[in-house]
RNA sequence: GGGGUGGUAGUUCAGCUGGUUAGAACGCUGGCCUGUCAAGCCAGAGGUCGCGGGUUCAAGUCCCGUCCACCCCGCCA
C-alpha cells in the first residue's frame, strides 16, 4: 500500500511520486492550502492539499480530523524557501497530494497524541493503543525490542540455546506469593505460574545442554511499585562448568553490547566490584547508586566520647552510629531539618541527629560532645564550613537502611545524580543465610539452591545444627557464591553458582528447617536429578523491564511495557481480572469465598 | 495491612472563611482564511463537581464512610 515510511522521505525523493500511509497527526486548514502531518511508526511528513492541484481532493481534505487513517499518493517536492521545518528530519520536503484514500475515520480522542501529554496514566492505559502511538512510548517499545535483540544476538554468539520452560508449573515455597491456576483434570490441584524458571534451568544443566537462556515472563503475586509488576520479564540464563567470574564476565560483555547497540554508548571502565559487607558499610545498601559518592561513615568509635544518652545507649545495646555529610546544607532551616527527620522516621529510624559545621558547630546535641570529638567526627565526614552532618543511631540494619534512603534523597536534592551516566556494579560475597526474626529461623538470602563459598563448605557440612535456633550463630558468617548486578541504584539482576551435589542440597534444607519429606514433595524432581551426574553450574537472571526503563530514562517500568497493570494489578485496557461464570468455577472444582456487594 | 498526594467539562486544572448563573486553557462543532508546522481569527456546544450518607436555610467547599489512580512502607530479589 505504500512505497516508503513517512519519516524516511528526504530531499533525494524530490520529483518522485510516492504512496504513503499513516495517521493524520495534526491538520492545519488554511481554507486554501491544507497541511497535514502524516505519521507512521517512523515519524511524520507534511502532506499538502491545494485547490489548484485538485479541487475535489482539496475539498475532501477539509473533512480530515486527528487520527484519520490515510493513504495518499503525491509528488515529493522541496518546500518553498523559508517554509522548511528544521526541527523534523523530513522538514525540507513535503508531498503534494494527488490521490487521497481515507482508509478509516476516528472519533475525537480522549487525549492528544503528543509526547508531552497531560493525560493521566489511567486514561492512557485505558486507551493504551492511543498511548502507544505517542512517539515517546513507541520509542520505548522499540528500545525494548533492540535490547532483547542485542541479548539474543550476544547469547547466540556465545553458544547459548533458547529453551522454553513450562508456564503451568509447580508452586514452590520460599520467595513470593504464587499465582495459582486451578486444574480441571486434577480436582483440588493447582498449577503455579513460575516466579522464575529456576528449577527447570538447573534441570537443563543436568540434561547436558550446557548453556541455556530464555527471555521469559515471571509472575509474583506481591504488591506493585514503580519498578515492580506482577508479571515481568527476565533475561534468564544458566551455564555448566563455570565459576562465578565466568558468569560475571559473560554478563559484563552482554551489558556492554546492549549499551552499544541500543544507546550507541561504549562502557569503557570496568564495572565496580563491591563485597556485600563493603557495600553495606559504605552505602548502607546492596544496590548503591554509584553515580555519586556521599558515603556513610561509621562514627560509633568517636561518639563514645560524649554524654549524649541516645548514642551511648544505642552503642551499649549493640547498635551503631553512622552519618553522612550533606555538602553545603548548613543553610537548612529548622523546618527543612524537621522534614528530613520525618522522612528518616518514615523509613524506620527513631530520629535524625544533625550538626551544622559553621564557624563552630551548631546543633541541639553539640553540648553533649567535647570539642575534640566534634572535630574528629567532622574530620571523619570530611565536613567543611557550610556542611550539614546527619546521623542515625540504631541497630545496624536500621541505620544502614535509613541512611541509604537519605543518601539517595540528598543525592537528588544536591543534584549529584546526572542523567546519561551509567554506573554498573557487581555486589558479591553475600551471606548465605538471613535470620527471619518472625519465624525464628534462617532463610536463604538468595534462594535455597545457592552454593556456599568453597572455603565455607566444610563448616557448612559439619557444623552443629543446634545453632540454627539463634540469630548470631556461625551460620550467619557463611558466605554464598551469589552475585547481584546493580545499575544506577537499581538491582537489575542476580544469580549464583548452584549446589550440584545432593548431600549439600539436603544439608541446605536441613539448615532452612525444611524436612526431607517437604523438600521431596516440593522439589523432589530436582533433588533426584542431582543424583544423576549433575555438573557444576550457575547462572543469573536480569530484569529486562528495569534494564530497559533505565536505558529509556523512564521513571517507571510501566512506560516500557506495552500493556502494564495498575497498582492494584488491574489491566485498565482489558479490565482483567474479572469475575467468571459459575460454570467455569464448577469445572475447576473451586468456589469463590468473595461475595459481591449488593448493587441496589 | 499502613502513610502520603490527588479525583470538578472530552483533557489538564482554578474555584478563598459554605451563598444561589461552577470558570480557564487545550480539545470538539460551525464559519472565515493560500505557507502552516502547538497555525490564526470569530462564534458555539459541552458538567451526576468519583460514589454513598450526614450537618446546614444553603455543600464542589464542612463531617463520616467508600471506591479509584499514583508515590512510599510492609511484602517482593
PDB file of C-alpha atoms in Angstrom, chain A residues 356-526:
ATOM      1  CA  UNK A 356      25.901  22.131  61.218  1.00  0.00           C
ATOM      2  CA  UNK A 357      29.539  22.972  60.517  1.00  0.00           C
ATOM      3  CA  UNK A 358      29.706  26.744  60.610  1.00  0.00           C
ATOM      4  CA  UNK A 359      32.310  28.921  62.325  1.00  0.00           C
ATOM      5  CA  UNK A 360      31.860  26.484  65.181  1.00  0.00           C
ATOM      6  CA  UNK A 361      29.440  23.596  65.415  1.00  0.00           C
ATOM      7  CA  UNK A 362      25.761  24.340  65.619  1.00  0.00           C
ATOM      8  CA  UNK A 363      23.464  21.631  66.886  1.00  0.00           C
ATOM      9  CA  UNK A 364      20.998  20.867  69.659  1.00  0.00           C
ATOM     10  CA  UNK A 365      23.235  17.979  70.652  1.00  0.00           C
ATOM     11  CA  UNK A 366      26.597  19.778  70.399  1.00  0.00           C
ATOM     12  CA  UNK A 367      26.627  20.444  74.110  1.00  0.00           C
ATOM     13  CA  UNK A 368      26.930  16.722  74.842  1.00  0.00           C
ATOM     14  CA  UNK A 369      30.183  16.405  72.924  1.00  0.00           C
ATOM     15  CA  UNK A 370      33.682  17.593  73.797  1.00  0.00           C
ATOM     16  CA  UNK A 371      35.088  19.951  71.198  1.00  0.00           C
ATOM     17  CA  UNK A 372      37.712  17.449  70.025  1.00  0.00           C
ATOM     18  CA  UNK A 373      35.039  14.795  69.479  1.00  0.00           C
ATOM     19  CA  UNK A 374      33.069  17.170  67.274  1.00  0.00           C
ATOM     20  CA  UNK A 375      36.250  17.926  65.344  1.00  0.00           C
ATOM     21  CA  UNK A 376      37.075  14.248  65.000  1.00  0.00           C
ATOM     22  CA  UNK A 377      33.578  13.486  63.715  1.00  0.00           C
ATOM     23  CA  UNK A 378      33.778  16.387  61.264  1.00  0.00           C
ATOM     24  CA  UNK A 379      37.157  15.069  60.090  1.00  0.00           C
ATOM     25  CA  UNK A 380      35.754  11.603  59.576  1.00  0.00           C
ATOM     26  CA  UNK A 381      32.933  13.046  57.479  1.00  0.00           C
ATOM     27  CA  UNK A 382      35.303  15.472  55.754  1.00  0.00           C
ATOM     28  CA  UNK A 383      32.953  18.266  56.738  1.00  0.00           C
ATOM     29  CA  UNK A 384      33.905  21.835  55.990  1.00  0.00           C
ATOM     30  CA  UNK A 385      32.291  25.102  56.887  1.00  0.00           C
ATOM     31  CA  UNK A 386      28.780  25.213  55.428  1.00  0.00           C
ATOM     32  CA  UNK A 387      28.216  21.467  55.555  1.00  0.00           C
ATOM     33  CA  UNK A 388      25.489  19.600  57.370  1.00  0.00           C
ATOM     34  CA  UNK A 389      26.272  16.340  59.156  1.00  0.00           C
ATOM     35  CA  UNK A 390      23.419  13.923  59.654  1.00  0.00           C
ATOM     36  CA  UNK A 391      23.450  10.917  61.978  1.00  0.00           C
ATOM     37  CA  UNK A 392      21.285   7.947  62.747  1.00  0.00           C
ATOM     38  CA  UNK A 393      21.826   5.706  65.775  1.00  0.00           C
ATOM     39  CA  UNK A 394      20.142   2.320  65.927  1.00  0.00           C
ATOM     40  CA  UNK A 395      20.610  -1.339  65.111  1.00  0.00           C
ATOM     41  CA  UNK A 396      22.979  -1.670  62.119  1.00  0.00           C
ATOM     42  CA  UNK A 397      20.201  -2.730  59.798  1.00  0.00           C
ATOM     43  CA  UNK A 398      18.031   0.296  60.620  1.00  0.00           C
ATOM     44  CA  UNK A 399      20.963   2.710  60.430  1.00  0.00           C
ATOM     45  CA  UNK A 400      22.094   1.405  57.056  1.00  0.00           C
ATOM     46  CA  UNK A 401      18.634   1.232  55.617  1.00  0.00           C
ATOM     47  CA  UNK A 402      17.527   4.708  56.653  1.00  0.00           C
ATOM     48  CA  UNK A 403      20.797   6.400  55.773  1.00  0.00           C
ATOM     49  CA  UNK A 404      20.846   4.675  52.395  1.00  0.00           C
ATOM     50  CA  UNK A 405      17.454   6.186  51.625  1.00  0.00           C
ATOM     51  CA  UNK A 406      18.531   9.541  52.996  1.00  0.00           C
ATOM     52  CA  UNK A 407      21.653   9.345  50.845  1.00  0.00           C
ATOM     53  CA  UNK A 408      19.567   8.763  47.732  1.00  0.00           C
ATOM     54  CA  UNK A 409      17.236  11.606  48.657  1.00  0.00           C
ATOM     55  CA  UNK A 410      20.140  14.002  49.248  1.00  0.00           C
ATOM     56  CA  UNK A 411      21.834  12.851  46.052  1.00  0.00           C
ATOM     57  CA  UNK A 412      18.767  14.123  44.268  1.00  0.00           C
ATOM     58  CA  UNK A 413      18.464  17.353  46.244  1.00  0.00           C
ATOM     59  CA  UNK A 414      22.131  18.190  45.796  1.00  0.00           C
ATOM     60  CA  UNK A 415      21.807  17.408  42.082  1.00  0.00           C
ATOM     61  CA  UNK A 416      24.597  14.875  42.231  1.00  0.00           C
ATOM     62  CA  UNK A 417      22.705  12.455  40.001  1.00  0.00           C
ATOM     63  CA  UNK A 418      23.292  13.064  36.323  1.00  0.00           C
ATOM     64  CA  UNK A 419      21.237  11.564  33.532  1.00  0.00           C
ATOM     65  CA  UNK A 420      23.285   9.895  30.822  1.00  0.00           C
ATOM     66  CA  UNK A 421      25.670   8.476  33.398  1.00  0.00           C
ATOM     67  CA  UNK A 422      25.518   4.734  33.898  1.00  0.00           C
ATOM     68  CA  UNK A 423      27.323   3.140  36.813  1.00  0.00           C
ATOM     69  CA  UNK A 424      27.319  -0.608  37.000  1.00  0.00           C
ATOM     70  CA  UNK A 425      28.468  -2.624  39.951  1.00  0.00           C
ATOM     71  CA  UNK A 426      28.677  -6.247  40.968  1.00  0.00           C
ATOM     72  CA  UNK A 427      27.814  -6.974  44.566  1.00  0.00           C
ATOM     73  CA  UNK A 428      29.385 -10.246  45.684  1.00  0.00           C
ATOM     74  CA  UNK A 429      30.131 -12.324  48.764  1.00  0.00           C
ATOM     75  CA  UNK A 430      26.602 -12.258  50.129  1.00  0.00           C
ATOM     76  CA  UNK A 431      25.768 -14.095  53.327  1.00  0.00           C
ATOM     77  CA  UNK A 432      24.196 -17.436  52.507  1.00  0.00           C
ATOM     78  CA  UNK A 433      21.543 -17.037  55.188  1.00  0.00           C
ATOM     79  CA  UNK A 434      19.418 -14.328  56.657  1.00  0.00           C
ATOM     80  CA  UNK A 435      17.719 -14.585  60.053  1.00  0.00           C
ATOM     81  CA  UNK A 436      13.943 -14.302  59.937  1.00  0.00           C
ATOM     82  CA  UNK A 437      13.001 -12.951  63.326  1.00  0.00           C
ATOM     83  CA  UNK A 438       9.286 -13.588  62.909  1.00  0.00           C
ATOM     84  CA  UNK A 439       9.643 -17.251  62.088  1.00  0.00           C
ATOM     85  CA  UNK A 440      12.728 -17.691  64.279  1.00  0.00           C
ATOM     86  CA  UNK A 441      14.669 -19.471  61.596  1.00  0.00           C
ATOM     87  CA  UNK A 442      17.204 -18.864  58.891  1.00  0.00           C
ATOM     88  CA  UNK A 443      16.174 -18.231  55.326  1.00  0.00           C
ATOM     89  CA  UNK A 444      18.196 -18.377  52.154  1.00  0.00           C
ATOM     90  CA  UNK A 445      19.210 -14.842  51.266  1.00  0.00           C
ATOM     91  CA  UNK A 446      19.277 -15.569  47.539  1.00  0.00           C
ATOM     92  CA  UNK A 447      17.468 -18.886  47.199  1.00  0.00           C
ATOM     93  CA  UNK A 448      17.922 -22.368  48.651  1.00  0.00           C
ATOM     94  CA  UNK A 449      19.851 -23.677  45.633  1.00  0.00           C
ATOM     95  CA  UNK A 450      22.723 -21.248  46.057  1.00  0.00           C
ATOM     96  CA  UNK A 451      26.064 -22.811  46.789  1.00  0.00           C
ATOM     97  CA  UNK A 452      28.100 -21.790  49.826  1.00  0.00           C
ATOM     98  CA  UNK A 453      31.600 -20.449  49.200  1.00  0.00           C
ATOM     99  CA  UNK A 454      34.039 -23.320  48.760  1.00  0.00           C
ATOM    100  CA  UNK A 455      36.022 -22.269  51.826  1.00  0.00           C
ATOM    101  CA  UNK A 456      32.870 -22.325  53.952  1.00  0.00           C
ATOM    102  CA  UNK A 457      31.698 -25.682  52.675  1.00  0.00           C
ATOM    103  CA  UNK A 458      33.349 -27.777  55.354  1.00  0.00           C
ATOM    104  CA  UNK A 459      31.908 -25.693  58.154  1.00  0.00           C
ATOM    105  CA  UNK A 460      28.545 -25.730  56.410  1.00  0.00           C
ATOM    106  CA  UNK A 461      28.532 -29.530  56.282  1.00  0.00           C
ATOM    107  CA  UNK A 462      29.959 -30.171  59.708  1.00  0.00           C
ATOM    108  CA  UNK A 463      28.549 -27.520  62.000  1.00  0.00           C
ATOM    109  CA  UNK A 464      26.237 -28.332  64.872  1.00  0.00           C
ATOM    110  CA  UNK A 465      22.650 -27.836  63.823  1.00  0.00           C
ATOM    111  CA  UNK A 466      21.665 -26.767  67.334  1.00  0.00           C
ATOM    112  CA  UNK A 467      22.989 -23.366  66.286  1.00  0.00           C
ATOM    113  CA  UNK A 468      20.045 -22.939  63.975  1.00  0.00           C
ATOM    114  CA  UNK A 469      17.964 -21.524  66.775  1.00  0.00           C
ATOM    115  CA  UNK A 470      19.890 -18.309  67.276  1.00  0.00           C
ATOM    116  CA  UNK A 471      20.312 -15.314  65.020  1.00  0.00           C
ATOM    117  CA  UNK A 472      24.022 -14.871  65.786  1.00  0.00           C
ATOM    118  CA  UNK A 473      25.268 -18.341  65.043  1.00  0.00           C
ATOM    119  CA  UNK A 474      28.194 -19.269  62.823  1.00  0.00           C
ATOM    120  CA  UNK A 475      25.604 -19.744  60.113  1.00  0.00           C
ATOM    121  CA  UNK A 476      25.433 -16.002  59.529  1.00  0.00           C
ATOM    122  CA  UNK A 477      29.133 -15.946  58.703  1.00  0.00           C
ATOM    123  CA  UNK A 478      28.821 -18.455  55.870  1.00  0.00           C
ATOM    124  CA  UNK A 479      29.043 -16.750  52.521  1.00  0.00           C
ATOM    125  CA  UNK A 480      27.271 -17.556  49.299  1.00  0.00           C
ATOM    126  CA  UNK A 481      28.535 -17.798  45.748  1.00  0.00           C
ATOM    127  CA  UNK A 482      25.880 -15.249  44.889  1.00  0.00           C
ATOM    128  CA  UNK A 483      26.146 -12.015  42.989  1.00  0.00           C
ATOM    129  CA  UNK A 484      23.895  -9.134  42.053  1.00  0.00           C
ATOM    130  CA  UNK A 485      24.393  -6.598  39.310  1.00  0.00           C
ATOM    131  CA  UNK A 486      23.373  -3.052  40.112  1.00  0.00           C
ATOM    132  CA  UNK A 487      22.815  -0.191  37.677  1.00  0.00           C
ATOM    133  CA  UNK A 488      22.339   3.343  38.968  1.00  0.00           C
ATOM    134  CA  UNK A 489      20.844   2.136  42.234  1.00  0.00           C
ATOM    135  CA  UNK A 490      18.558  -0.456  40.701  1.00  0.00           C
ATOM    136  CA  UNK A 491      19.135  -4.139  41.156  1.00  0.00           C
ATOM    137  CA  UNK A 492      18.934  -5.293  37.561  1.00  0.00           C
ATOM    138  CA  UNK A 493      19.988  -8.865  38.089  1.00  0.00           C
ATOM    139  CA  UNK A 494      21.164 -11.528  40.430  1.00  0.00           C
ATOM    140  CA  UNK A 495      22.420 -15.051  40.332  1.00  0.00           C
ATOM    141  CA  UNK A 496      24.643 -17.630  41.872  1.00  0.00           C
ATOM    142  CA  UNK A 497      26.672 -20.762  41.479  1.00  0.00           C
ATOM    143  CA  UNK A 498      24.241 -23.512  42.420  1.00  0.00           C
ATOM    144  CA  UNK A 499      24.529 -26.546  44.591  1.00  0.00           C
ATOM    145  CA  UNK A 500      25.108 -29.547  42.336  1.00  0.00           C
ATOM    146  CA  UNK A 501      25.560 -32.247  44.974  1.00  0.00           C
ATOM    147  CA  UNK A 502      22.628 -33.928  46.612  1.00  0.00           C
ATOM    148  CA  UNK A 503      24.309 -34.080  50.023  1.00  0.00           C
ATOM    149  CA  UNK A 504      24.934 -30.345  50.051  1.00  0.00           C
ATOM    150  CA  UNK A 505      21.384 -29.627  48.926  1.00  0.00           C
ATOM    151  CA  UNK A 506      19.991 -31.910  51.645  1.00  0.00           C
ATOM    152  CA  UNK A 507      22.115 -30.088  54.168  1.00  0.00           C
ATOM    153  CA  UNK A 508      20.784 -26.780  52.922  1.00  0.00           C
ATOM    154  CA  UNK A 509      17.203 -27.836  53.522  1.00  0.00           C
ATOM    155  CA  UNK A 510      18.157 -29.024  56.963  1.00  0.00           C
ATOM    156  CA  UNK A 511      19.576 -25.585  57.733  1.00  0.00           C
ATOM    157  CA  UNK A 512      16.392 -23.967  56.476  1.00  0.00           C
ATOM    158  CA  UNK A 513      14.316 -26.347  58.598  1.00  0.00           C
ATOM    159  CA  UNK A 514      12.667 -27.843  55.560  1.00  0.00           C
ATOM    160  CA  UNK A 515      12.021 -31.503  56.290  1.00  0.00           C
ATOM    161  CA  UNK A 516      13.199 -34.181  53.818  1.00  0.00           C
ATOM    162  CA  UNK A 517       9.551 -35.049  53.204  1.00  0.00           C
ATOM    163  CA  UNK A 518       8.656 -31.443  52.426  1.00  0.00           C
ATOM    164  CA  UNK A 519      11.720 -30.999  50.231  1.00  0.00           C
ATOM    165  CA  UNK A 520      10.773 -34.142  48.388  1.00  0.00           C
ATOM    166  CA  UNK A 521       7.177 -33.053  47.671  1.00  0.00           C
ATOM    167  CA  UNK A 522       8.175 -29.514  46.737  1.00  0.00           C
ATOM    168  CA  UNK A 523      11.179 -30.175  44.500  1.00  0.00           C
ATOM    169  CA  UNK A 524      11.957 -33.835  44.628  1.00  0.00           C
ATOM    170  CA  UNK A 525      12.446 -33.817  40.870  1.00  0.00           C
ATOM    171  CA  UNK A 526      15.435 -31.515  41.181  1.00  0.00           C
TER     172      UNK A 526
END
